[in-house]
Short mmCIF file of C-alpha atoms in Angstrom, two decimals:
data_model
loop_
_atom_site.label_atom_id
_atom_site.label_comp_id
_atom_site.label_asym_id
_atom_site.label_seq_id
_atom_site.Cartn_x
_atom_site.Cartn_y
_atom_site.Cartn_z
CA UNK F 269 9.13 22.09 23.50
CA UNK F 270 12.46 23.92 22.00
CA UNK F 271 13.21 21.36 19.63
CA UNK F 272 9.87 21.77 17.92
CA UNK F 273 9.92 26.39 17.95
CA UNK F 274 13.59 24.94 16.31
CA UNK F 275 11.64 23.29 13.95
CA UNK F 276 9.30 25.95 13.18
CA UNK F 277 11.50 28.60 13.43
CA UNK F 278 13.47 26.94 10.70
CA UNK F 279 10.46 26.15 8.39
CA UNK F 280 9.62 29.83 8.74
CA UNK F 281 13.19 31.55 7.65
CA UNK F 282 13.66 29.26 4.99
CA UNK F 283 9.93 29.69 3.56
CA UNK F 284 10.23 33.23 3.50
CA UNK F 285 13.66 33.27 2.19
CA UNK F 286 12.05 31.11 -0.90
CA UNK F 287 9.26 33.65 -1.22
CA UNK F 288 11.42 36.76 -1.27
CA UNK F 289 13.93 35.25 -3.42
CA UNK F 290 14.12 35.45 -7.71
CA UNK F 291 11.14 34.47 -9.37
CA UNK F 292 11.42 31.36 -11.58
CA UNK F 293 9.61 29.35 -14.05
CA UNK F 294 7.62 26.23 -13.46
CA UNK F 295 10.50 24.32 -12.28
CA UNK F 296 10.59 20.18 -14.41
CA UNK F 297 9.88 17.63 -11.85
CA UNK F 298 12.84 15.38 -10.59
CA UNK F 299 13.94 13.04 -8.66
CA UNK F 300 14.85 12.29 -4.55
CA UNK F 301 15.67 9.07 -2.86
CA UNK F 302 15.30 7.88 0.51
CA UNK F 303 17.36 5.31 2.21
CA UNK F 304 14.30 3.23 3.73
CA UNK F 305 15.81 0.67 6.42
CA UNK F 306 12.41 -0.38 8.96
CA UNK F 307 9.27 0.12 9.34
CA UNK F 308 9.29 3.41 10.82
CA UNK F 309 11.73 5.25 7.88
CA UNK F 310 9.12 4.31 5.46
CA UNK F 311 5.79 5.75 7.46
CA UNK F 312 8.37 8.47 7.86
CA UNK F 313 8.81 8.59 4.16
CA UNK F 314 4.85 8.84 4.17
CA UNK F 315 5.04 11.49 6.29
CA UNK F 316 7.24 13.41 4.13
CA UNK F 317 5.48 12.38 1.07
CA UNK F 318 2.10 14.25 1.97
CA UNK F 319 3.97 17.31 2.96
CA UNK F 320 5.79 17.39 -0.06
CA UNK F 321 2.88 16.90 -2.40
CA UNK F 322 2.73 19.99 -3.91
CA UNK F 323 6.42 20.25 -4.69
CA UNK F 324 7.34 18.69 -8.38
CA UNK F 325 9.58 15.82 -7.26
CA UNK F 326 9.01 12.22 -6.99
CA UNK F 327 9.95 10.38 -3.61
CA UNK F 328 11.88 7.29 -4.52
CA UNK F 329 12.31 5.00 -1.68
CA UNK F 330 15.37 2.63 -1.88
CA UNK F 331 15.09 -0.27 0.37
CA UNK F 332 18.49 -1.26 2.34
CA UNK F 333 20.79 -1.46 5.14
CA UNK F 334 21.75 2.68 6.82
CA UNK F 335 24.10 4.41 5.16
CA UNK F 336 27.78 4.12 7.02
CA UNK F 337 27.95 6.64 9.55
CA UNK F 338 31.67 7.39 9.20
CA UNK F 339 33.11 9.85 6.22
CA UNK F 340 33.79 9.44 3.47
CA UNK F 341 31.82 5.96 2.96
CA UNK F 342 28.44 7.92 3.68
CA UNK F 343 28.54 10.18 1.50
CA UNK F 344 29.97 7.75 -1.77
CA UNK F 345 26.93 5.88 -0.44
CA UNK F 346 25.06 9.01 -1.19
CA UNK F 347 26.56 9.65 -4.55
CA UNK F 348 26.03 6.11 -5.73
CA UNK F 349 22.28 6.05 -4.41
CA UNK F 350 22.13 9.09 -6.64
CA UNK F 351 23.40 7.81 -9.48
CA UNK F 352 21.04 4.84 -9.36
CA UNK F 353 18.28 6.60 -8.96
CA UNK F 354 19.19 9.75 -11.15
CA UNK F 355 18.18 11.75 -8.16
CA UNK F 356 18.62 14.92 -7.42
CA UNK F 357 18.75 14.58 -3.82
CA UNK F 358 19.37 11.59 -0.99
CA UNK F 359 17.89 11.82 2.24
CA UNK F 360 18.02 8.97 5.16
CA UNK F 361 17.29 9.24 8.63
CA UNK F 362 19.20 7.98 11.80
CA UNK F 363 17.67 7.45 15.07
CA UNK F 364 19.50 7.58 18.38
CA UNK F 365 17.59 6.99 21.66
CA UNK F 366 14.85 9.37 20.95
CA UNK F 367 16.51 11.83 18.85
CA UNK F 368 16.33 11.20 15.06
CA UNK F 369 18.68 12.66 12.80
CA UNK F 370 17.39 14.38 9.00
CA UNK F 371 20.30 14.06 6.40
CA UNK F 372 19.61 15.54 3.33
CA UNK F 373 22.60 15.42 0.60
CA UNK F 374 22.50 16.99 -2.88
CA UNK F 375 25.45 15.42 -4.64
CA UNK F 376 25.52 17.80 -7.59
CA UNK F 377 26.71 20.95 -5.18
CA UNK F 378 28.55 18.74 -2.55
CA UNK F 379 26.16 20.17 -0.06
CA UNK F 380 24.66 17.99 3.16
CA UNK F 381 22.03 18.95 5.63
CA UNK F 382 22.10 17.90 9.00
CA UNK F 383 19.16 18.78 11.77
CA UNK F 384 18.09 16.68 14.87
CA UNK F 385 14.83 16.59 16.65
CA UNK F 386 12.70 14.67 19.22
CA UNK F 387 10.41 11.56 17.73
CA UNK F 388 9.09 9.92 21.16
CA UNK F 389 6.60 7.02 21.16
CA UNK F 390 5.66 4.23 18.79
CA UNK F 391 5.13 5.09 15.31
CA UNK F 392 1.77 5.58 15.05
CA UNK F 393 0.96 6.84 18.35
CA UNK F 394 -0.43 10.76 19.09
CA UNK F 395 2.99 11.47 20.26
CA UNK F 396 4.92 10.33 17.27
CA UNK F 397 2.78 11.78 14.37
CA UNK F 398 3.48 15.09 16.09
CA UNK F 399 7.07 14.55 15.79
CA UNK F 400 7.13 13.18 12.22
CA UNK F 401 4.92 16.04 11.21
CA UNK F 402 7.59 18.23 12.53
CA UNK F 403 10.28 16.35 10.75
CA UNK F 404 8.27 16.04 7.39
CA UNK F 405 7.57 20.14 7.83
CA UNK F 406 12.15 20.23 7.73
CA UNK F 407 12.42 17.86 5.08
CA UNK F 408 9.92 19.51 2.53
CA UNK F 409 11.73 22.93 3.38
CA UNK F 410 15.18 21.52 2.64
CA UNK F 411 13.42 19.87 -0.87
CA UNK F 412 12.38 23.31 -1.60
CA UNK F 413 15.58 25.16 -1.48
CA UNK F 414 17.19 22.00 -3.28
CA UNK F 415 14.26 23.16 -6.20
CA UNK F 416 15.28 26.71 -6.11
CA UNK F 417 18.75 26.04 -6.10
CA UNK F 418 19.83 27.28 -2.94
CA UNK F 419 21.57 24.51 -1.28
CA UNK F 420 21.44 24.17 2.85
CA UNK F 421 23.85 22.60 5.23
CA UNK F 422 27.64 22.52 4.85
CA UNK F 423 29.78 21.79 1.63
CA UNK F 424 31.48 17.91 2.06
CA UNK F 425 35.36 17.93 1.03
CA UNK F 426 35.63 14.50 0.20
CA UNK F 427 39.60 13.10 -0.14
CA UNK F 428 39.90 11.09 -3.71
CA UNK F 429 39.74 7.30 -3.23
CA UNK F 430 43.37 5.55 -3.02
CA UNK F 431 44.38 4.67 -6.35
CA UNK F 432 44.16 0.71 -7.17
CA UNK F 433 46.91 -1.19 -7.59
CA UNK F 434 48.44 -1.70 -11.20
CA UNK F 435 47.36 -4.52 -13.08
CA UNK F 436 48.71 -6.45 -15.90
CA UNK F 437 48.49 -4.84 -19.28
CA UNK F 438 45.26 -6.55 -21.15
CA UNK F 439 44.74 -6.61 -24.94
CA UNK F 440 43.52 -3.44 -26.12
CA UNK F 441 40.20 -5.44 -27.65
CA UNK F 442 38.79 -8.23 -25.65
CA UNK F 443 37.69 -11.57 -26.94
CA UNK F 444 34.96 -12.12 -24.77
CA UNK F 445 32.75 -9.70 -23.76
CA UNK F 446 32.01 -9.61 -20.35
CA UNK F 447 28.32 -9.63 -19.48
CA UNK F 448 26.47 -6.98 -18.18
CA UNK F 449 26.11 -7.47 -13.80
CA UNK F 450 22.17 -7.72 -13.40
CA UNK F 451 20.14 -5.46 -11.43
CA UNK F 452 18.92 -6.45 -8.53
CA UNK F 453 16.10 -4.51 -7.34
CA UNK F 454 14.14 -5.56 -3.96
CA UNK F 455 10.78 -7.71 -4.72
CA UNK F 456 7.43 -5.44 -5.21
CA UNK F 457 4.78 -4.82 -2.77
CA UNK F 458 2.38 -8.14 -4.53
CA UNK F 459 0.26 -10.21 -2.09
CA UNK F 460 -1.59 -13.62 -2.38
CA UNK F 461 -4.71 -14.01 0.21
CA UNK F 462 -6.83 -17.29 0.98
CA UNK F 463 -9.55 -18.09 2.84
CA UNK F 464 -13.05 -18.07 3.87
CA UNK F 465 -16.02 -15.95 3.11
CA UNK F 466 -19.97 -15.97 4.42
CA UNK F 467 -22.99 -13.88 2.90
CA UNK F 468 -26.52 -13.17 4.18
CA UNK F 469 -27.86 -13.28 0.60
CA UNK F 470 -32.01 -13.85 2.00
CA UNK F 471 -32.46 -17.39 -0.22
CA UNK F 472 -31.80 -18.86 3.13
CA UNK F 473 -31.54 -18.54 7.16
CA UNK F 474 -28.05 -19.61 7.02
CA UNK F 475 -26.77 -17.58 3.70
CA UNK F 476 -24.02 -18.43 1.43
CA UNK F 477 -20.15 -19.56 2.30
CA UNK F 478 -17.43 -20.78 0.49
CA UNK F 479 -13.54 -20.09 -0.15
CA UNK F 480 -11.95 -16.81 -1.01
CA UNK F 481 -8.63 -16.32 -3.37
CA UNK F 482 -7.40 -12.66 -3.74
CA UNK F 483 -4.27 -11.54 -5.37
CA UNK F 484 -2.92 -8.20 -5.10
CA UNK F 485 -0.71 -5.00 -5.39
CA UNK F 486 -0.11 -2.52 -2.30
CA UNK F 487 1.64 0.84 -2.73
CA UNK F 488 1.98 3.53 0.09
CA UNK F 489 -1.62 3.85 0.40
CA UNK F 490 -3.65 2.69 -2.42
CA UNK F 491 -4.50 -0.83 -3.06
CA UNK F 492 -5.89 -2.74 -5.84
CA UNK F 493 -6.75 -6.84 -6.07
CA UNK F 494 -8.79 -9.39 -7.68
CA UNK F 495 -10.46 -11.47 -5.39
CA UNK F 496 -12.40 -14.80 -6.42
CA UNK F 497 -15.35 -16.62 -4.83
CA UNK F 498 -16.37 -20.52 -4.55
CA UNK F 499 -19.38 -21.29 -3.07
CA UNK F 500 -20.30 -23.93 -1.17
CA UNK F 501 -23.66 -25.74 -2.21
CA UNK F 502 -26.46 -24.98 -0.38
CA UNK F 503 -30.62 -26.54 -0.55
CA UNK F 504 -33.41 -24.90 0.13
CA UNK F 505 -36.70 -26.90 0.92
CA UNK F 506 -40.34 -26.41 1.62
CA UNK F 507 -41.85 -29.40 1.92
CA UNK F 508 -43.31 -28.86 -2.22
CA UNK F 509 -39.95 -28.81 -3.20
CA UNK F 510 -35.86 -28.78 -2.80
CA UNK F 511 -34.04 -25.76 -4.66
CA UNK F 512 -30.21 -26.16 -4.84
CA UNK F 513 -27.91 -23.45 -5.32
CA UNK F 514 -24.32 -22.46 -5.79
CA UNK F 515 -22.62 -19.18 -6.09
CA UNK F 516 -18.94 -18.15 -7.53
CA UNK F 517 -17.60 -14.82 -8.98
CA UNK F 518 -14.97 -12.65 -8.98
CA UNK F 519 -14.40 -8.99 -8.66
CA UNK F 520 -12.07 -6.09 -8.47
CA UNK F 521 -11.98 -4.39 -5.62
CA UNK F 522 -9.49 -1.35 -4.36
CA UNK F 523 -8.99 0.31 -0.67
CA UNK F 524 -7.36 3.64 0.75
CA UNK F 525 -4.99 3.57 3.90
CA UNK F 526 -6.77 5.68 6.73
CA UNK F 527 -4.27 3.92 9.56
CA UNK F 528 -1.35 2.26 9.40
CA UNK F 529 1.16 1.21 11.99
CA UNK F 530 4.39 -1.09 11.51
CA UNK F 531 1.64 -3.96 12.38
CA UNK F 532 -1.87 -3.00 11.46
CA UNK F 533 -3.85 -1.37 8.73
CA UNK F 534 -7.21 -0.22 8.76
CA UNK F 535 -8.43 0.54 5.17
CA UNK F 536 -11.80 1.95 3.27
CA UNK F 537 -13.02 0.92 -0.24
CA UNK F 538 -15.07 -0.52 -2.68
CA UNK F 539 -15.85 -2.93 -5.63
CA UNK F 540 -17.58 -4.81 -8.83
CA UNK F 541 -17.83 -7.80 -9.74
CA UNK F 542 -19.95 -10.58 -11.02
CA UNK F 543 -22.11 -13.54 -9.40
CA UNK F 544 -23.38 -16.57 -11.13
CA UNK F 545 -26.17 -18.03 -9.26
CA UNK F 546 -26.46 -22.12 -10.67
CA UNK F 547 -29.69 -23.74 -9.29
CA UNK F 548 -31.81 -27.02 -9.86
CA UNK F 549 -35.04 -27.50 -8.81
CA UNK F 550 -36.69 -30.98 -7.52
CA UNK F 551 -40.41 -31.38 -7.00
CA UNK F 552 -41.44 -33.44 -3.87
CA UNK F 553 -44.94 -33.39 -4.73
CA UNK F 554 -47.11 -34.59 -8.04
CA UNK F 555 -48.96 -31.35 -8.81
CA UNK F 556 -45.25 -29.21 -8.54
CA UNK F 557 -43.57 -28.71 -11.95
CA UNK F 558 -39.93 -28.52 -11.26
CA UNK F 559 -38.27 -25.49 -13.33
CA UNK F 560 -34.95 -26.49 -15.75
CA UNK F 561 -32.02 -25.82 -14.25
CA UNK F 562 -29.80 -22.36 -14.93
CA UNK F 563 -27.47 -20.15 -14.38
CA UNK F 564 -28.00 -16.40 -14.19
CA UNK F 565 -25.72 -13.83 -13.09
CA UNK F 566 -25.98 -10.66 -11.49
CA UNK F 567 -23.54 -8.17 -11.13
CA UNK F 568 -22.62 -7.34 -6.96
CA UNK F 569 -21.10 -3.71 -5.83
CA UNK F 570 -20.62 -2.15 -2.68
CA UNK F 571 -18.17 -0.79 0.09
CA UNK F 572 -15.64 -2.29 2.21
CA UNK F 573 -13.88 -1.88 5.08
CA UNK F 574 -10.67 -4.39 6.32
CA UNK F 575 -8.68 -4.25 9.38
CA UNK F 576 -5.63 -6.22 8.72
CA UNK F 577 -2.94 -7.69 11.72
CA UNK F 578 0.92 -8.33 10.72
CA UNK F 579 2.07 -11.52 12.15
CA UNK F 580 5.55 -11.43 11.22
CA UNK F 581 7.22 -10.02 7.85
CA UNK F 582 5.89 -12.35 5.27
CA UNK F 583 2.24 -13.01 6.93
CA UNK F 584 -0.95 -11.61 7.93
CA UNK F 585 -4.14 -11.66 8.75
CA UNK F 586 -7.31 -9.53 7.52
CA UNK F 587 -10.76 -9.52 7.91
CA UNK F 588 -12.84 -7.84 6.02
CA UNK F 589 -16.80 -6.35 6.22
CA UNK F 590 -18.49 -5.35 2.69
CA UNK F 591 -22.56 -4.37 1.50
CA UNK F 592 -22.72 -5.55 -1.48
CA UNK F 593 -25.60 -4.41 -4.14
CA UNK F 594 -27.00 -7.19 -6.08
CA UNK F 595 -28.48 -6.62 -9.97
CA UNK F 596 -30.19 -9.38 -12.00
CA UNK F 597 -30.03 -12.30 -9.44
CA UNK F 598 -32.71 -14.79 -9.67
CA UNK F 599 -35.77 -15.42 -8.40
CA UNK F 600 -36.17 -18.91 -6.96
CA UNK F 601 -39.80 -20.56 -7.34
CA UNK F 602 -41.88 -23.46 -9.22
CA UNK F 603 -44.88 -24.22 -11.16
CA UNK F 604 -47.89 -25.38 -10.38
CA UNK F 605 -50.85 -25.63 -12.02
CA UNK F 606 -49.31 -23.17 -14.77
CA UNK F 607 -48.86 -20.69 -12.49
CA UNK F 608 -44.93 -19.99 -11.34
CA UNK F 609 -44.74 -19.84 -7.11
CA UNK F 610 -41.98 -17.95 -6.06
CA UNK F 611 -40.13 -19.66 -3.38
CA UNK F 612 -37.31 -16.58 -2.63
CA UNK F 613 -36.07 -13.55 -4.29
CA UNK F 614 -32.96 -12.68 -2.34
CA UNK F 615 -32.03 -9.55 -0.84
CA UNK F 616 -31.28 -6.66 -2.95
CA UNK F 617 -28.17 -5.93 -0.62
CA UNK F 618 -26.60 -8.41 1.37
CA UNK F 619 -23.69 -7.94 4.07
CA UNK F 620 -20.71 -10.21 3.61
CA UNK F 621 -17.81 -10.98 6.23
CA UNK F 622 -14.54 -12.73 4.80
CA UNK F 623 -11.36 -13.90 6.79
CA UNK F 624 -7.85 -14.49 4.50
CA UNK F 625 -4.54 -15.21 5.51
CA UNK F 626 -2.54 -12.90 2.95
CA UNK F 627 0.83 -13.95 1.66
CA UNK F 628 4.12 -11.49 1.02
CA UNK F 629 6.21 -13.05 -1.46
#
């Protein structure tokens, strides 16, 4: 494919340009932003993140309409995404059939950086990540010689903005202050998830369900919620006697990305968190003594793995799988004839499914 020994021919002159060139100090870390306008730019952005990783800047990613295509609006677009940001660099993309265009601009020398290549395929496909690779591999290169301060691309001449019109001469102190205009920044990455949950815990054939409530934060791979558990409650009976019991806890649990697409995410983790088992026991027979009732807890860790399926922007749904370790739950029983019968012990690890509709607000 010529497009991609472009690519790599490019990566190549510029890398060994950077190595040959004047050694410099530990360079500070700064600051690029991205113009992020679907679901694709900001895998993209992903992309260019973990090629860029061991470069000292920090990937900002601006939510927002494209950038005008026509001068000079783009590139005041640029300068004022800069200035927002304090960035050292913009960069947006801009797809045409299946060509997408890399613009890199670095306001400070007037410079912009233009290159084209082929992105076929849905994001996420084989075909894809080996054209965002390819455009990740130009965009870290360009990000380097921003760092080293050799600019790429082609200086802008941009004309000076037509002068307003005159206005009215105002007092030279004003009465009333005019307030400041707020910032309005695009809502965070938070999630609220509801819904149902069953455990094989061993007390029972038919385990433990009950109702799940998570709440959450999601950044571009990692992320962290607190999830809460209400039990349903559930007897267990012999024929000597009926043991009831109810579980509820809570826990904080955190997952990696290993794939995402625009609609799906399939994620690995793990948690803690801690169970209170409540029981009551009832004797059926004379010679049973019936234990008080209590409350013991135990605290629960394991792994998980979710699968989650985007139904439209503000929606989902995710299931999840877990193994959960168990410490300090109880040990069901009764006594008879001073002597304590154990009726169930539980399972030291028990495998727990959970279905939630999760919430973007």
């Amino acid at each position: 494919m010529r497009w991609l020994d472009t690519v790599i021919r490019l990566a190549q002159v510029l890398t060994l340009l950077l190595v040959v060139g004047p050694a410099r100090g530990a360079a500070e870390p700064w600051r690029a932003v991205a113009r992020v306008s679907s679901d694709e730019e900001q895998l993209l952005l992903e992309r260019v993140r973990g090629q860029s990783s061991d470069l000292p800047v920090l990937l900002v990613a601006d939510p927002g309409p494209p950038l005008e295509l026509g001068e000079p609006a783009r590139w005041r677009g640029a300068e004022a995404l800069a200035g927002a940001h304090r960035a050292r660099a913009v960069l947006w993309f801009q797809r045409t059939g299946v060509m997408l265009h890399i613009h890199l601009a670095e306001p400070g020398t007037r410079h912009l950086f233009v290159r084209a290549a082929q992105v076929k395929g849905r994001p996420g496909s084989l075909e894809w990540s080996a054209g965002a690779e390819a455009v990740a591999l130009v965009v870290r290169s360009a990000l380097r010689a921003v760092e080293v301060g050799e600019p790429l691309g082609e200086e802008v001449a941009v004309a000076a903005p037509p002068p307003e019109p005159a206005e009215p001469l105002r007092p030279a102190v004003s009465l009333v202050p005019e307030p400041p205009a707020p910032a309005v920044r695009p809502p965070g990455p938070w999630q609220l998830a509801v819904g149902g949950q069953a455990a094989l815990d061993g007390y029972g054939m038919g385990g433990t369900q009950g109702v799940v409530l998570g709440a959450g934060h999601e950044g571009d791979r990692l992320r962290v919620r607190l999830q809460l558990f209400v039990g349903l409650p559930a007897a267990r009976e012999d024929g000597r006697t009926r043991v009831g019991l109810r579980q509820q806890g809570g826990g904080v649990w955190a997952d990696a990305t290993l794939v995402a697409t625009p609609r799906w995410r399939w994620a690995l983790g793990g948690g803690v968190g801690v169970l209170s088992f409540s029981r009551d026991t009832e004797a059926r027979v004379p010679e049973v003594e019936a234990t008080p009732p209590r409350t013991v807890f135990a605290l629960a860790a394991g792994p998980e793995s979710s699968l989650r399926w985007r139904v439209s922007r503000p929606f989902a749904l995710e299931a999840a799988v877990a193994a959960e370790g168990l410490w300090g739950r109880p040990v069901l029983g009764y006594l008879e004839a001073g002597e304590f019968v154990k009726h169930s012990e539980g399972w030291a690890v028990r495998p727990r499914l959970s279905v939630t509709g999760v919430f973007f607000p």
